[in-house]
Coordinates of C-alpha atoms and ligand atoms in Angstrom, one line a residue:
X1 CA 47.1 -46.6 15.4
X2 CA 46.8 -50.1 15.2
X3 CA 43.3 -50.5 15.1
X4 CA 40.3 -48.0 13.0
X5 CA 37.7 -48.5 15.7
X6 CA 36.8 -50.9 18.5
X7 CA 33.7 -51.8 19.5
X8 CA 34.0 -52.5 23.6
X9 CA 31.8 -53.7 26.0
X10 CA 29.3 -55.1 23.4
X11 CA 27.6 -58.6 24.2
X12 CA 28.7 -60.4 20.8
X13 CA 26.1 -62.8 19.4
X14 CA 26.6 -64.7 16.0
X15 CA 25.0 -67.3 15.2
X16 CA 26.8 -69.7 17.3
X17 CA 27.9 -68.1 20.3
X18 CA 27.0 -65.5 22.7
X19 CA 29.5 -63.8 24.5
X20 CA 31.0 -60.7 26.1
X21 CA 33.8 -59.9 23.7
X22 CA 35.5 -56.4 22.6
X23 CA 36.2 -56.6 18.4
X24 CA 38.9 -54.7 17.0
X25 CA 38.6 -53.7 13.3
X26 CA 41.3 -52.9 11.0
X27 CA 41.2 -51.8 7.0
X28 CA 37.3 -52.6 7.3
X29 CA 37.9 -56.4 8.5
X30 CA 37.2 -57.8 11.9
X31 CA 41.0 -58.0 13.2
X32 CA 40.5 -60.1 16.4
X33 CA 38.2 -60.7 19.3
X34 CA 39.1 -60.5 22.5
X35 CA 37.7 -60.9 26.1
X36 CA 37.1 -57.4 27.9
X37 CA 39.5 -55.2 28.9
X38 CA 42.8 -56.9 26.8
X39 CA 42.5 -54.1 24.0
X40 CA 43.5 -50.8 25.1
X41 CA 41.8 -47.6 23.6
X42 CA 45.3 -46.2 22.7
X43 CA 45.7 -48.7 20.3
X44 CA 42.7 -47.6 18.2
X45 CA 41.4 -44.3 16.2
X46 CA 38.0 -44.6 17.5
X47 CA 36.2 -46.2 20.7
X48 CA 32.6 -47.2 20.4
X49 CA 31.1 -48.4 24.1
X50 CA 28.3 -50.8 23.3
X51 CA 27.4 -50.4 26.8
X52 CA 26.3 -54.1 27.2
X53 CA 24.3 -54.1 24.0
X54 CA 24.0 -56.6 21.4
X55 CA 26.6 -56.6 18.9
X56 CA 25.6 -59.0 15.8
X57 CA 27.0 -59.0 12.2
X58 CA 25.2 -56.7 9.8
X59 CA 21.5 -58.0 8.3
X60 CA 21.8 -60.0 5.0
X61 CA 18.4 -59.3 3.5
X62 CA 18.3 -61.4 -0.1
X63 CA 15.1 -60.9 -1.5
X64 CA 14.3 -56.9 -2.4
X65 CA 12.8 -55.4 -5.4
X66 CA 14.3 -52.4 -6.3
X67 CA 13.5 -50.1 -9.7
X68 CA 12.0 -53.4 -10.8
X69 CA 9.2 -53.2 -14.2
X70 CA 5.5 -53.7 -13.0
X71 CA 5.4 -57.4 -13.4
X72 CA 3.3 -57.8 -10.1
X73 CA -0.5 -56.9 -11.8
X74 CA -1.1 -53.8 -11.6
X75 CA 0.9 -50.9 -12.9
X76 CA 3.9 -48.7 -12.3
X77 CA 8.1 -49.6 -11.5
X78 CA 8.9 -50.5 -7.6
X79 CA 9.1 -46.9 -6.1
X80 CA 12.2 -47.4 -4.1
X81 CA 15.5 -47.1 -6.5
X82 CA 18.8 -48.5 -5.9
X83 CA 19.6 -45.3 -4.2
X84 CA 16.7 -44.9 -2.0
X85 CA 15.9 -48.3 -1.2
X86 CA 20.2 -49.4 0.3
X87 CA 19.7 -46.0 1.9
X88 CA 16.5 -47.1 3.8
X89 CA 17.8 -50.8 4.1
X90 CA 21.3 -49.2 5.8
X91 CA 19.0 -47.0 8.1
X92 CA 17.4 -50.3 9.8
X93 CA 21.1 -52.0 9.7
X94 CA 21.0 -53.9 6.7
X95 CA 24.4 -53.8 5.1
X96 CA 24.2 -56.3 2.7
X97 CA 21.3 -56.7 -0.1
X98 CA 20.7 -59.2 -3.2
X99 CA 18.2 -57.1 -5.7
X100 CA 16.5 -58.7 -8.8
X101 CA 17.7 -58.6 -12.2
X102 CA 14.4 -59.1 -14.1
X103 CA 13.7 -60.6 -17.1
X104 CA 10.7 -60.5 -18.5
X105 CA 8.8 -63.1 -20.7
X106 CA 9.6 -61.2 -23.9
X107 CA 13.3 -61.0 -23.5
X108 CA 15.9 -63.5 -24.7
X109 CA 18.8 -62.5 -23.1
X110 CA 20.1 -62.9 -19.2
X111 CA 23.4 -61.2 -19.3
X112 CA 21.7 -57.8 -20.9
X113 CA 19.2 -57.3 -18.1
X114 CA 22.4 -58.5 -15.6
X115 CA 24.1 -55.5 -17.8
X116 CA 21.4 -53.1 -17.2
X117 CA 20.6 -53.6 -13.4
X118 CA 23.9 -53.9 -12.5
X119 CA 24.7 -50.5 -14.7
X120 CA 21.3 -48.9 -12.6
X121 CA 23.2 -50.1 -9.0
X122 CA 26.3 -48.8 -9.8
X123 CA 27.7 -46.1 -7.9
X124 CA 23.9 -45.6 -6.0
X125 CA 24.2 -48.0 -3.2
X126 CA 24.5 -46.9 0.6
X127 CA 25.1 -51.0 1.5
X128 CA 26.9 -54.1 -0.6
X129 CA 25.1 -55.6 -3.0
X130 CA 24.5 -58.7 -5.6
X131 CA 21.8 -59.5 -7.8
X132 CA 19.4 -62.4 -8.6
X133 CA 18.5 -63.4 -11.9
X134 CA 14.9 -63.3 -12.6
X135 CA 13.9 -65.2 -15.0
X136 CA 10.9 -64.9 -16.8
X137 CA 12.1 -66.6 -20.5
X138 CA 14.2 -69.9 -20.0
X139 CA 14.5 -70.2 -23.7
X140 CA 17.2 -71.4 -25.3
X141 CA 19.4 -68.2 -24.9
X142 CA 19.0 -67.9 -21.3
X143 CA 20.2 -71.7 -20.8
X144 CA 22.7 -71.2 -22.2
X145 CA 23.9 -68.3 -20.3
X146 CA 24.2 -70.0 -16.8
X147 CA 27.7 -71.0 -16.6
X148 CA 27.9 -66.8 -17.6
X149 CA 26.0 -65.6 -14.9
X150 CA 28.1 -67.6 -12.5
X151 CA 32.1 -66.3 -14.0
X152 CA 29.8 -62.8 -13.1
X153 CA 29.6 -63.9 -9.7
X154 CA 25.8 -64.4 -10.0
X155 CA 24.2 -68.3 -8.2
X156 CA 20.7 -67.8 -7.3
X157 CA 17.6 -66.6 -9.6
X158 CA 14.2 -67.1 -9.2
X159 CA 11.3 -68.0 -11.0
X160 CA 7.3 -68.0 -10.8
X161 CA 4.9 -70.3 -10.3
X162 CA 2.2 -67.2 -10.7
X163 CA 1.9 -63.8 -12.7
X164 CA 1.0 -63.7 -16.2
X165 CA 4.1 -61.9 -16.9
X166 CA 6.6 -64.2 -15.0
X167 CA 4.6 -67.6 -14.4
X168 CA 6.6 -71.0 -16.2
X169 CA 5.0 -74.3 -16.6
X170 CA 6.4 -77.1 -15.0
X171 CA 8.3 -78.5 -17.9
X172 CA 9.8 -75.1 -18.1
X173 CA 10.5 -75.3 -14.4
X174 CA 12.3 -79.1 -14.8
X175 CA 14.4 -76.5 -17.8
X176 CA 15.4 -74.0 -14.9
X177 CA 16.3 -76.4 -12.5
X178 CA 18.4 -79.2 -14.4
X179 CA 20.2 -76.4 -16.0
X180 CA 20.9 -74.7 -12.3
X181 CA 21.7 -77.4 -11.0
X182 CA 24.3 -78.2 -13.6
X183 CA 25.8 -74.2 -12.6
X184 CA 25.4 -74.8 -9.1
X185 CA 23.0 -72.2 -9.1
X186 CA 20.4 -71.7 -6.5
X187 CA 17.0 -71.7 -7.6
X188 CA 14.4 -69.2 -5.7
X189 CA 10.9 -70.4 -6.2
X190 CA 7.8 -68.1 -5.6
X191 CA 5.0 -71.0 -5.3
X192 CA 1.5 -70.1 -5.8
X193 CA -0.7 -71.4 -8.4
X194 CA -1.2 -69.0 -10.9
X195 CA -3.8 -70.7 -12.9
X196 CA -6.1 -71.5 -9.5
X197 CA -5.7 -67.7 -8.0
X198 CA -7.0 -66.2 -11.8
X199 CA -10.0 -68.2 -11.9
X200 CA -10.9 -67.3 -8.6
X201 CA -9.5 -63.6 -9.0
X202 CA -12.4 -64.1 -12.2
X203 CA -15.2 -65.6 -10.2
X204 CA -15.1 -62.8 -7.9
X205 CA -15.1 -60.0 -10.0
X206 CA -17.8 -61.9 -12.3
X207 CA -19.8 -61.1 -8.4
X208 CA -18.3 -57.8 -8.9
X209 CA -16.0 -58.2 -5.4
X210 CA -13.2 -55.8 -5.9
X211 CA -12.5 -54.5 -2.3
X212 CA -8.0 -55.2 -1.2
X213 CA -10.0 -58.2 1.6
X214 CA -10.8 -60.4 -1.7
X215 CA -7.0 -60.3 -2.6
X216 CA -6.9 -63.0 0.4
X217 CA -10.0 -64.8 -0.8
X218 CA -8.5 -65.1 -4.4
X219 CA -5.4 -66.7 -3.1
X220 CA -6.3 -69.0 -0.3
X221 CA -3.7 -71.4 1.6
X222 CA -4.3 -74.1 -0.7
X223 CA -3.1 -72.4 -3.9
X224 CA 0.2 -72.0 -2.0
X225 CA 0.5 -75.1 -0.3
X226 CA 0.1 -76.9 -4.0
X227 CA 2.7 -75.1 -5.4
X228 CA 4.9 -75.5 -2.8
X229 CA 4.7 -79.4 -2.8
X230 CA 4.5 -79.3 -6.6
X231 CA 7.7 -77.4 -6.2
X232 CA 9.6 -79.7 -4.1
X233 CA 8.8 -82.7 -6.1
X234 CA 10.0 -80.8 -9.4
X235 CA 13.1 -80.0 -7.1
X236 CA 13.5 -83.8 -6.3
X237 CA 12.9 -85.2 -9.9
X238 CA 15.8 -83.1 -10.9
X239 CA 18.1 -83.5 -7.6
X240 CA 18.2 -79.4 -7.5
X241 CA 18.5 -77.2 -4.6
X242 CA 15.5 -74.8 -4.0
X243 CA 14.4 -71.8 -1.8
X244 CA 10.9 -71.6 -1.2
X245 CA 10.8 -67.8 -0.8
X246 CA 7.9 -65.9 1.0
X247 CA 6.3 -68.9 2.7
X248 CA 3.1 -68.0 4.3
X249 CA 1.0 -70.7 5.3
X250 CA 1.5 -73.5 8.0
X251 CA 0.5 -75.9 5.2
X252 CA 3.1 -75.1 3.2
X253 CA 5.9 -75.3 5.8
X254 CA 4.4 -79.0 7.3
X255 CA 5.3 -79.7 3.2
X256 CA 8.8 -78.1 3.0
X257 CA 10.0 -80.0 6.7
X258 CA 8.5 -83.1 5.3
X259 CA 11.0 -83.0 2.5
X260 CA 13.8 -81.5 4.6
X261 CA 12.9 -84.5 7.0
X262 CA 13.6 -86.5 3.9
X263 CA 17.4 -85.2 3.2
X264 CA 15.6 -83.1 0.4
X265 CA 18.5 -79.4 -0.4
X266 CA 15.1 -77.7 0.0
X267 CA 15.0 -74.5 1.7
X268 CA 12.3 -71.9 2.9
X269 CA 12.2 -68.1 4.1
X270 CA 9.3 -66.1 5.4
X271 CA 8.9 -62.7 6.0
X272 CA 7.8 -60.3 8.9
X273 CA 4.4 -59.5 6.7
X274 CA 3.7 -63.2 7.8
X275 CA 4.5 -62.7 11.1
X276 CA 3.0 -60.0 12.1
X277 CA -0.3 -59.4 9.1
X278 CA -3.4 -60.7 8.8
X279 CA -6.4 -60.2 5.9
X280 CA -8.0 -58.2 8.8
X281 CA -5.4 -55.6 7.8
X282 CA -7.0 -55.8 3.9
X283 CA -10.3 -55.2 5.4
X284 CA -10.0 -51.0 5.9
X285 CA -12.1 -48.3 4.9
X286 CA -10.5 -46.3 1.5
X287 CA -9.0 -48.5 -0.4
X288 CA -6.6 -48.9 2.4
X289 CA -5.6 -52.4 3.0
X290 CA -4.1 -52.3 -0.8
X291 CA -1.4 -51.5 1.4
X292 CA -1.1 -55.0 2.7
X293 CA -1.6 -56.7 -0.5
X294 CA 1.5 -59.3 -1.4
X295 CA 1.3 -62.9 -2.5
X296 CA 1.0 -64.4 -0.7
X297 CA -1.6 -62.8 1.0
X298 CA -1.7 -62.1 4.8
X299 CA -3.0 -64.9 6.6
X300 CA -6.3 -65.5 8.7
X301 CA -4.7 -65.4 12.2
X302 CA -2.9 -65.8 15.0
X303 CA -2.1 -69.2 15.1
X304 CA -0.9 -68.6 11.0
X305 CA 1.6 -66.5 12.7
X306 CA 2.4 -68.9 15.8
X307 CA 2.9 -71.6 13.2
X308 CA 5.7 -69.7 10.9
X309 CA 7.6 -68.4 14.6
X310 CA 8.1 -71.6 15.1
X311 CA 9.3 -72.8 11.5
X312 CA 11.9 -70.0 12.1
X313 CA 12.7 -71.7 15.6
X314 CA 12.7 -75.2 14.4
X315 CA 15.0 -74.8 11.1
X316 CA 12.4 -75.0 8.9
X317 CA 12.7 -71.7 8.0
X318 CA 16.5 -71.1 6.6
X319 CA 16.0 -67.5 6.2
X320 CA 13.6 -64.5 7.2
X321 CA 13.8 -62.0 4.3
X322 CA 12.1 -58.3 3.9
X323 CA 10.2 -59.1 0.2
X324 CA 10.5 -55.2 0.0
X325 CA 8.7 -54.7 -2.9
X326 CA 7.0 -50.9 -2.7
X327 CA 4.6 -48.9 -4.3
X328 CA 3.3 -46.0 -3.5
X329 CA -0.5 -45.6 -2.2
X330 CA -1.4 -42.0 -3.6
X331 CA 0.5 -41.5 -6.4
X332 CA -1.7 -41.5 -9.5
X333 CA 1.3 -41.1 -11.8
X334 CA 3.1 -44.2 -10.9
X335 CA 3.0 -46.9 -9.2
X336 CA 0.0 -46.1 -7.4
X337 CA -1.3 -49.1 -5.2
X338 CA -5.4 -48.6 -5.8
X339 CA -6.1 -47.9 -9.8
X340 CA -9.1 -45.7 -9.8
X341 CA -10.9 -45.2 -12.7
X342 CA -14.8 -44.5 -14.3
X343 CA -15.7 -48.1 -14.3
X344 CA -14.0 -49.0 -11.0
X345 CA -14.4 -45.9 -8.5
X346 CA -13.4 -47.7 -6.0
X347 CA -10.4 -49.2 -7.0
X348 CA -10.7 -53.3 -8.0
X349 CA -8.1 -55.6 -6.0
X350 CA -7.2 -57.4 -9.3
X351 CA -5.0 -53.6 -10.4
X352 CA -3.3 -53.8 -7.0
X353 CA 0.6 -54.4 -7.9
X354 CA 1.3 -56.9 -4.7
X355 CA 4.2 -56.1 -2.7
X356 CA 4.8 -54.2 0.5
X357 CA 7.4 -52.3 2.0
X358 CA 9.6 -53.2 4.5
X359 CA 13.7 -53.4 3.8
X360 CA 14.3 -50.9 7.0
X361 CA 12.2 -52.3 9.5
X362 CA 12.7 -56.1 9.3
X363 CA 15.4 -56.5 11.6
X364 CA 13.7 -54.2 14.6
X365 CA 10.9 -56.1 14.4
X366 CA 11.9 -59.3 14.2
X367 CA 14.5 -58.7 17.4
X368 CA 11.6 -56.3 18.7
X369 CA 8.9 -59.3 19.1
X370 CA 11.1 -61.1 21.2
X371 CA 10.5 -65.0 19.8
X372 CA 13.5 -66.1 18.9
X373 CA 17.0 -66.3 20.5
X374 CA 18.9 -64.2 19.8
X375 CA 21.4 -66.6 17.8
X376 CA 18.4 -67.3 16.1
X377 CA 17.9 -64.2 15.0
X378 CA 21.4 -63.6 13.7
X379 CA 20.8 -67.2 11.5
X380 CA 17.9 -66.5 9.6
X381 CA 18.3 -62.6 9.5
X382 CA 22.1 -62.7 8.6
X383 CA 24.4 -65.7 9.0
X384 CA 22.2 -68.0 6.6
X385 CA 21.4 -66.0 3.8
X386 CA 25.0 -65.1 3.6
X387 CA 25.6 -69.0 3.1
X388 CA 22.9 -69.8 0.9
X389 CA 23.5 -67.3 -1.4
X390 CA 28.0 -67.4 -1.4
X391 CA 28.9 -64.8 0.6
X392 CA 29.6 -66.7 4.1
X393 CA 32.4 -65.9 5.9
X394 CA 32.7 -62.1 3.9
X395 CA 29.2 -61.5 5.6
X396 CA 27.2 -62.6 7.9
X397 CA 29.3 -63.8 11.0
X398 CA 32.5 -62.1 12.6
X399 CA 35.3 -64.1 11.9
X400 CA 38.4 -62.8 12.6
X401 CA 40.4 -62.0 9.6
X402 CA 38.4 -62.9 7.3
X403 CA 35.0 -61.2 7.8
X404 CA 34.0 -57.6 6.6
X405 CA 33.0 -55.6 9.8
X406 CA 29.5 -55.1 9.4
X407 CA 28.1 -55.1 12.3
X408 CA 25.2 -53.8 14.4
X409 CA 25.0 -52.6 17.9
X410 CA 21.9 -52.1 19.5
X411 CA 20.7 -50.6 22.7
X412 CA 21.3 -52.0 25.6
X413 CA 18.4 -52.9 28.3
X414 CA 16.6 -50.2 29.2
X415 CA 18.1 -47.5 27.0
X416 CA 15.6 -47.4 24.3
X417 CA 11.6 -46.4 25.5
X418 CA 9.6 -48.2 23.0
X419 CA 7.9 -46.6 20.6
X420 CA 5.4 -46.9 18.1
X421 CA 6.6 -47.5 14.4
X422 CA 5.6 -44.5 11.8
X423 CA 6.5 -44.0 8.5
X424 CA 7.6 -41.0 8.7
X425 CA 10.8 -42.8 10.8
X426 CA 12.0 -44.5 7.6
X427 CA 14.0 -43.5 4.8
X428 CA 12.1 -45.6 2.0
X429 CA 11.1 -43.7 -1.2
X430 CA 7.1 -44.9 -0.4
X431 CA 4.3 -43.3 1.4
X432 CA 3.4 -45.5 4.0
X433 CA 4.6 -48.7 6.0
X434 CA 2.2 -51.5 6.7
X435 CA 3.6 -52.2 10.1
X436 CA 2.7 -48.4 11.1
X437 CA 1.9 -48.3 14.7
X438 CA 3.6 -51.4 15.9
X439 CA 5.1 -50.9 18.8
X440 CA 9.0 -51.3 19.0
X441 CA 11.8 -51.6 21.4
X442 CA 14.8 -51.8 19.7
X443 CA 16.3 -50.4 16.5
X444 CA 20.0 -50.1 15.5
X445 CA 22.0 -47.8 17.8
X446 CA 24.9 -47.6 15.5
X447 CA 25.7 -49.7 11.8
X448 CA 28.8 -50.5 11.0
X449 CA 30.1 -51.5 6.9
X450 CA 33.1 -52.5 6.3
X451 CA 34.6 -50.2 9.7
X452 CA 32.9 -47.8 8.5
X453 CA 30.0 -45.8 11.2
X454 CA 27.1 -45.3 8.5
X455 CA 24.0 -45.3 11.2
X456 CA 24.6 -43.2 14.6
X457 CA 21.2 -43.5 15.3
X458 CA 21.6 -40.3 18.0
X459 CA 23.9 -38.5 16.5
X460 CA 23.1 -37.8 13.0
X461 CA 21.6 -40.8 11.9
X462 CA 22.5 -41.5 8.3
X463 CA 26.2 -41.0 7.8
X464 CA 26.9 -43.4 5.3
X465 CA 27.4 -41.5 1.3
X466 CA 25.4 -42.7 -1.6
X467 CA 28.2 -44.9 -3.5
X468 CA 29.6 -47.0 -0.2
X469 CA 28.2 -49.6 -1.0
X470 CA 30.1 -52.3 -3.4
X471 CA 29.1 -55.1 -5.6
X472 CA 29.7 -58.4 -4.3
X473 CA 31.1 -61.0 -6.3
X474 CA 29.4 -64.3 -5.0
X475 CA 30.6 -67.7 -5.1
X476 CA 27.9 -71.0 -4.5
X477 CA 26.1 -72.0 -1.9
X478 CA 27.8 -73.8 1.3
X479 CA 24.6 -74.9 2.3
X480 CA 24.1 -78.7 1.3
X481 CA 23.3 -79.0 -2.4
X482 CA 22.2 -82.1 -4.6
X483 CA 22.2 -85.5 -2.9
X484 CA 23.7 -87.4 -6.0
X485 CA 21.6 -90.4 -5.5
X486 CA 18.7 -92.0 -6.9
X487 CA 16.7 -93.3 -9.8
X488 CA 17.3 -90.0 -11.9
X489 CA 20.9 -89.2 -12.7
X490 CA 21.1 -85.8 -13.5
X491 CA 24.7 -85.9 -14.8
X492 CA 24.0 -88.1 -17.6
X493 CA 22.0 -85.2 -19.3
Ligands
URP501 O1 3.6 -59.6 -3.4 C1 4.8 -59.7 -3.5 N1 5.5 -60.7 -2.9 N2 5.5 -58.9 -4.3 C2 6.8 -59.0 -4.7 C3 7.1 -59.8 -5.8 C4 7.3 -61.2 -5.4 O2 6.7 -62.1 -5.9 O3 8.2 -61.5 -4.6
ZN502 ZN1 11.8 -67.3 -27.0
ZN503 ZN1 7.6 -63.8 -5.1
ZN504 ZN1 9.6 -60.7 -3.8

């Protein structure tokens, strides 16, 4: 044959064009495009007939926690492991993932814990994968390994602005940043003030408010929206590009468009937690809404949520990530979301580890809601992350010859009932979801990596074996980087 598999009658959308196009895929690359009816089916091993549904590249989700230490307060790893967490992520059409490598405060090295993740992913994954450096130490070692971590194919990390374990100061941040920049690293900033949100975290437990709704209280939009501008002018001091990750608040977006307004490389995601949570959802009988509980927290309403749609619509927003970072609710061995004990019966939001599931059910959501284009949705779902982080053309468009066919085709109008989300759906290694009960009406019909069908939705589902998935070596960003101009030239440091 000369083709693997074509994909016909599909309604093509990248994030440029939207179009009715057949795709022909050879040896795992897209071989060519063409307009219906020019490729015959005798050509080609396998037929796929998208039946007029949308055909998009594969999701690009870039910030997942998988097997990570706790280093998010509370107590016990992320529950999801590289093999169960690609395995849900490839179930909800994700076929590419950048994990964390973490580094915490009392560890010198960079390349060891690159070593150690990368030795934990190997062989496990069900979808292509990179890593992010976390770093928690910029000492003097870890400088010094940049120019490593990119010959390793390694240009983004992040660092914190919060967490006792992870939280820098701001001369350790200007450290980070100069020495990215230098690398042409990417530098991922989670901004929340860390100082601000423990005194009030110890104000309310001095009133003895424990309940998940005074995780919200302990972390209000101001502690984010400081950060976030104390962020961008460490970011413009030292002429670095940043990503914002997790942006909640509308405050903190009017801040990051300012300085994209201004020429500023500074980028932002969001998530689908911000979209589509509120601190409502922390409010709930049992200990419940610790399943809601990420920083930043849920916002207060609607018009939170109307505010990040549009940063998505507008640009602000260059990427709309998962944040998958589980724990289980009832497990009292592990990782177990409310910590119970004599002196705090009913759990104390302060022991919550914050992070939420949510690597599988990102994409149906987001496409599900039905507020952005659909080119939009490929940008900030697949096409930009894959250029932010190096891996644009490989992933996250279709370009003939050159792109890996990954690919998603969903159903088309009117084949799919909608349905109400349940965790029991997913393929996650955690005991709930907090978007159970949202109602749906799409999900990936089939998932496609690298030619390969590894999601038949109605005929087998997962079909994809543990070990697909391979590392990907990433080069830099092709998204703009430093300006080079200015008072403060960086190169003569
Ligand atoms: O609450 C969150 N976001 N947990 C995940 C860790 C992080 O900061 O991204
Ligand atoms: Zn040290
Ligand atoms: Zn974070
Ligand atoms: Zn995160």
């Amino acid at each position: 044959d000369t083709f693997d598999l074509l994909v016909v009658n599909g309604l093509v959308v990248t994030a440029s064009d939207t179009a009715n196009y057949d795709i022909a895929i050879k040896d795992g690359k897209i071989a060519l495009l063409a307009p219906p009816g020019l490729l015959s089916a005798k050509n080609a091993a396998r037929v796929i007939d998208a039946e007029g549904g949308y055909v998009m590249p594969g999701g690009v989700d870039c910030h997942v926690h998988l097997e990570e230490p706790a280093l998010f307060g509370g107590k016990g790893r992320s529950s999801d492991t590289f093999e169960t967490g690609t395995r849900s992520s490839i179930c909800g059409g994700t076929t590419t993932i950048v994990a964390f490598a973490p580094q915490a405060k009392t560890m010198p090295s960079l390349l060891s814990v690159l070593d150690d993740t990368q030795a934990r992913a190997q062989g496990n994954c069900y979808t292509d994968y990179s890593f992010h450096m976390l770093v928690g130490h910029p000492g003097e070692q870890a400088l010094s390994e940049f120019p490593k971590l990119r010959e390793r194919g390694i240009s983004s990390l992040k660092i914190y602005m919060t967490y006792t374990a992870l939280q820098l100061r701001d001369d350790e941040i200007l450290d980070v940043l100069l020495a990215s920049r230098k690398e042409g690293i990417t530098t991922m900033i989670h901004a929340e003030n860390g100082d601000v949100l423990n005194w009030m975290t110890k104000k309310l437990e001095e009133r003895q408010l424990y309940a998940p709704k005074y995780h919200a209280t302990s972390r209000p939009q101001i502690v984010e929206n400081e950060a976030t501008s104390r962020a961008i002018a460490l970011a413009e001091l030292m002429d670095a590009p940043i990503l914002v990750v997790h942006v909640s608040s509308p405050g903190a977006a009017a801040h990051l468009r300012d300085a994209q307004t201004r020429g500023l490389p500074v980028y932002a995601e969001t998530c689908p937690q911000y979209l589509y949570l509120t601190r409502d959802h922390l409010d709930k009988p049992n200990f419940e809404g610790a399943k809601c509980v990420c920083s930043p927290p849920p916002r207060d309403s609607a018009a939170d949520h109307d505010a990040i749609w549009l940063g998505l619509t507008n640009g602000t927003f260059t990427v709309l990530s998962s944040d998958h970072c589980p724990f289980m609710f009832e497990d009292h061995e592990t990782g177990k979301k409310s910590v119970i004990s004599q002196e705090f019966p009913e759990g104390r939001f302060k022991a919550i580890p914050n992070g939420c599931p949510g690597i599988e059910t990102r994409l149906a959501l987001t496409l599900s809601a039905n507020r952005l284009s659909p080119q939009k949705f490929v940008e900030v779902t697949s096409t930009n992350a894959a250029r932010l982080y190096g891996l644009y053309p490989q992933k996250g468009t279709i370009l003939p010859g050159v792109s890996d066919a990954d690919l998603n085709i969903w159903y088309p109008p009117g084949k799919l009932a909608p349905f109400k989300l349940t965790n029991d759906m997913l393929h996650h290694n955690v005991d709930y979801t907090p978007f159970e009960g949202v109602e749906l009406n799409q999900w990936p019909r089939y998932t496609i990596l690298r030619g390969q069908v590894v999601w038949d939705r109605d005929n087998g589902g997962l079909l994809a074996k543990k070990g697909c998935g391979q590392f990907l070596h990433r080069g830099k960003s092709t998204l703009p980087g430093p300006r080079k101009q200015g008072d403060w030239d960086v190169s003569a440091f």
